[in-house]
Amino acid sequence: MTALDRTPAVDGVLRPWQDPALPVSDRVDALLAEMTLEEKVGQLGSRWIGNDMQHEPIEDAETVNVAPMQDVFAASGTVPFDEAIRHGLGHLTRVHGSAPVTAQEGAAEVVRLQREVVGRSRFGIPAIVHEECLTGFTTYGATVYPAAIAWGATFDPELVERMAAAIGRDMAAVGVHQGLSPVLDVVRDYRWGRVEETMGEDPYLVSMLGAAYVRGLESAGIIATLKHFAGYSASRAARNHGPVPMGRRELMDMILPTFETAIALGGARSVMNSYSDVDGVPAGADPWLLTEVLREEWGFTGTVVSDYWAVPFLATMHHVVADTFEAGAQALAAGIDVELPDTLGFGQHLVERVRGGELPESLIDRAVRRLLTQKVQLGLLDPDWTPEKSVSAAAAVDLDSPGNRALARELAERSIVLLDAGTALPLRPGLRRVAVVGPCADDPRTFMGCYAFPNHVLPRHPGLGLGVEAPSLLDALRAELPDTELVHERGCDVQGEDRSGFAAAAAAARDADLCVVAVGDLAGLFGHGTSGEGCDADDLRLPGVQDDLLAELAATGTPVVVVVVSGRPYALGAAHAGAAALVQAFMPGEEGGAAIAGVLSGRVQPSGRLPVQIPRGHGGQPGTYLQPPLGTNSQGISNLDPTPLFPFGYGSSYTTFEVGDLRIDAAEVPTDGEFAVSVRVRNTGGRAGEEVVQLYLHDVVAQVTRPVRQLTGFARVRLEPGASARVTFRVHADRTAFTGRDLRRIVEPGEIEVFVGTSAADLPCWGTVRLTGPVRVVGHDRRLVTPVTVSEVAEVSGTSEVSEQEGSDAGQS
């Protein structure tokens, strides 16, 4: 059999690893038994052809890495492609996502590279093709969806799942097999540049949305990759790649549940390690994390892939090994299966270590078996697979289709958070002149995250535009307010100290009936932006001189509507004091302009909720809402008040809701039992709208300190004016579990406070339940979800009754 001959042998019998009728494990075992040690090691590596672009400077282009120290490794750390594939290859890195190529051009390159990989393999084994997909498929011309922090603001798992399925279908059409998303890091410090890539500061919210994203991506046949496992978001001083001063208990209770849930409920098939070290142990060399927890406790059977260059970083950054070769051996032993984006630590030197008795061959076999299992599952070893067939849908694919754009628009509209309608919103009809001011008013790149292709790669390619149609807020307001004169002044840039535009901006505001000012972030990478990977903040002031611009505009006396377009929450105490209205838009993507304009005009009923708090002051960094008693305001003990300006879960709208009539079906339940909590929510305003009803629990007395409030369930409820619904949460005692003093996860008897309302600070419904019986130790089989049903309430002669029709489980993934 030749390398490219994937048809049955002369005798008409398929090789066992080619036979789709055999169990996957049998096919893998048969192939593994035939492979040489060199061929097995070859499967553990990868190659990033697009990384070579660093050697080809482009005139007038920004020199921006898309991965940490990319230029260093591109210049010195990789080998030619024909050498890299001499014994086979595990992954091809970012064939579509490294340079601006069309879907068809990228597909042709996939075919070219796969034919070379298959041609050099005795068994014709293709590579897995992986790409980034955090704000959509990160390639030229593909839909730019809202950033992940905006998904958090939707509180809508079903919508996130639909988006991920659309992303997955586009990727599968052009020969991609694996997506490096979602990011399941839980925000611990708002100054961290990658807050925009997260879904918020609450483990349950991130778990539900993350599992939904995984289900959507996997439904399209794309392997979802959970990142960054684990602790990355809790770095000291919020510095990218910073050490994580976190104990194991906090890691287990706040950081790990999101990954566990995405595996258990989403079916994720890959995990990517974190760059960080936690309490001195780098995640990429931690067998407790990558093997004991991930595989032995959670039963994960997929692949662990390294974050880009995380393996050599064990030597060059962490200094826990002497060199890259030793780094590869240690990472493999800890549980990393495939090295990305290029093969450095997992090279053929591993063969020498095995034959010299320094490394058990069983570790090689363990990793290769996991990777080959996925290649079999993907159909890459089936006899009818060809490189051309894998991209057969590419000719007709539209990566920014009307359907995609409709999804992007729905996500954007549902993510906009109305913080305060004030006296100005919705905009009154008949406005004569509106000044549209600010650095985010006429630059749609500010709507896009750092992993959106226009901000991620296109800075290297000036002159190509954005690759997608993305109206700015100014463009959208022109369409939204056709009878109003709009006057635009930038005022200042996102970054920098230049105030020369202040006078013109203030003059425009003084001459207008209303001023809309859009301030916030421009995402970038490694210091080339105000938000994004490697773009961490000293404090929570708006970047540059934007706070000063807001003060100048407020002083004009013209009503000022402040729109914050950002990837992290900024301190808005002063801005709120001088604003006629305040809106938060978390990087809403290519359809963000129309979404914001629709909220301002009132065409769109705002329904986004804060997945992170909005701080009042820029200093004394307030922690997230998940604080034990000593983390809250302690008058008489500290002069620093961490109370936020707007709390987690908060959001307003152009109608009003009332939450009441709390019912708890049991005063006591055993530590292995469950209880039901229900409330009635009523639209008391004059137009239809959606409220997000939120359930929080508090363990009154526990053997370790516990958060004073912790989200345990949520449901989006849409109601017409005057209509009511009953929202019922079924809470198993497992949902109160925490990591005890002996580092075992337990359910402890005692009093549990139950709160229901519309944010972590607006909880009008309160009650208690007592858990009785023994302390229970719980594991991976515990209940991870709080099911919730929404039932319509019909008004009958001044009373109410619940209809038999129940809504879907809006808070369960």
PDB file of N, CA and C in Angstrom, residues 37-38 348-361 364:
ATOM      1  N   LEU A  37       8.256   3.811  16.516  1.00  0.00           N
ATOM      2  CA  LEU A  37       8.338   4.823  17.559  1.00  0.00           C
ATOM      3  C   LEU A  37       8.447   6.216  16.935  1.00  0.00           C
ATOM      4  N   GLU A  38       9.237   6.340  15.871  1.00  0.00           N
ATOM      5  CA  GLU A  38       9.374   7.632  15.200  1.00  0.00           C
ATOM      6  C   GLU A  38       8.036   8.120  14.654  1.00  0.00           C
ATOM      7  N   GLN A 348      11.682  14.587  17.701  1.00  0.00           N
ATOM      8  CA  GLN A 348      12.187  13.218  17.645  1.00  0.00           C
ATOM      9  C   GLN A 348      13.188  12.904  18.754  1.00  0.00           C
ATOM     10  N   HIS A 349      13.600  13.918  19.501  1.00  0.00           N
ATOM     11  CA  HIS A 349      14.473  13.622  20.651  1.00  0.00           C
ATOM     12  C   HIS A 349      13.759  12.741  21.666  1.00  0.00           C
ATOM     13  N   LEU A 350      12.405  12.732  21.634  1.00  0.00           N
ATOM     14  CA  LEU A 350      11.664  11.838  22.529  1.00  0.00           C
ATOM     15  C   LEU A 350      11.972  10.382  22.223  1.00  0.00           C
ATOM     16  N   VAL A 351      12.247  10.093  20.957  1.00  0.00           N
ATOM     17  CA  VAL A 351      12.621   8.722  20.578  1.00  0.00           C
ATOM     18  C   VAL A 351      13.897   8.311  21.305  1.00  0.00           C
ATOM     19  N   GLU A 352      14.868   9.200  21.300  1.00  0.00           N
ATOM     20  CA  GLU A 352      16.137   8.904  21.972  1.00  0.00           C
ATOM     21  C   GLU A 352      15.931   8.680  23.459  1.00  0.00           C
ATOM     22  N   ARG A 353      15.054   9.453  24.069  1.00  0.00           N
ATOM     23  CA  ARG A 353      14.798   9.309  25.498  1.00  0.00           C
ATOM     24  C   ARG A 353      14.141   7.966  25.806  1.00  0.00           C
ATOM     25  N   VAL A 354      13.224   7.559  24.935  1.00  0.00           N
ATOM     26  CA  VAL A 354      12.585   6.257  25.146  1.00  0.00           C
ATOM     27  C   VAL A 354      13.608   5.144  25.007  1.00  0.00           C
ATOM     28  N   ARG A 355      14.390   5.181  23.952  1.00  0.00           N
ATOM     29  CA  ARG A 355      15.361   4.104  23.716  1.00  0.00           C
ATOM     30  C   ARG A 355      16.499   4.126  24.730  1.00  0.00           C
ATOM     31  N   GLY A 356      16.728   5.304  25.344  1.00  0.00           N
ATOM     32  CA  GLY A 356      17.748   5.383  26.386  1.00  0.00           C
ATOM     33  C   GLY A 356      17.219   5.051  27.761  1.00  0.00           C
ATOM     34  N   GLY A 357      15.929   4.695  27.841  1.00  0.00           N
ATOM     35  CA  GLY A 357      15.350   4.324  29.127  1.00  0.00           C
ATOM     36  C   GLY A 357      14.968   5.502  30.009  1.00  0.00           C
ATOM     37  N   GLU A 358      15.006   6.719  29.467  1.00  0.00           N
ATOM     38  CA  GLU A 358      14.680   7.900  30.274  1.00  0.00           C
ATOM     39  C   GLU A 358      13.188   8.221  30.259  1.00  0.00           C
ATOM     40  N   LEU A 359      12.450   7.664  29.308  1.00  0.00           N
ATOM     41  CA  LEU A 359      11.036   7.998  29.151  1.00  0.00           C
ATOM     42  C   LEU A 359      10.277   6.728  28.768  1.00  0.00           C
ATOM     43  N   PRO A 360       9.244   6.361  29.519  1.00  0.00           N
ATOM     44  CA  PRO A 360       8.481   5.155  29.166  1.00  0.00           C
ATOM     45  C   PRO A 360       7.769   5.308  27.828  1.00  0.00           C
ATOM     46  N   GLU A 361       7.864   4.311  26.970  1.00  0.00           N
ATOM     47  CA  GLU A 361       7.152   4.368  25.699  1.00  0.00           C
ATOM     48  C   GLU A 361       5.645   4.410  25.910  1.00  0.00           C
ATOM     49  N   ILE A 364       4.242   7.792  25.351  1.00  0.00           N
ATOM     50  CA  ILE A 364       4.062   8.100  23.922  1.00  0.00           C
ATOM     51  C   ILE A 364       2.784   7.458  23.426  1.00  0.00           C
TER      52      ILE A 364
END
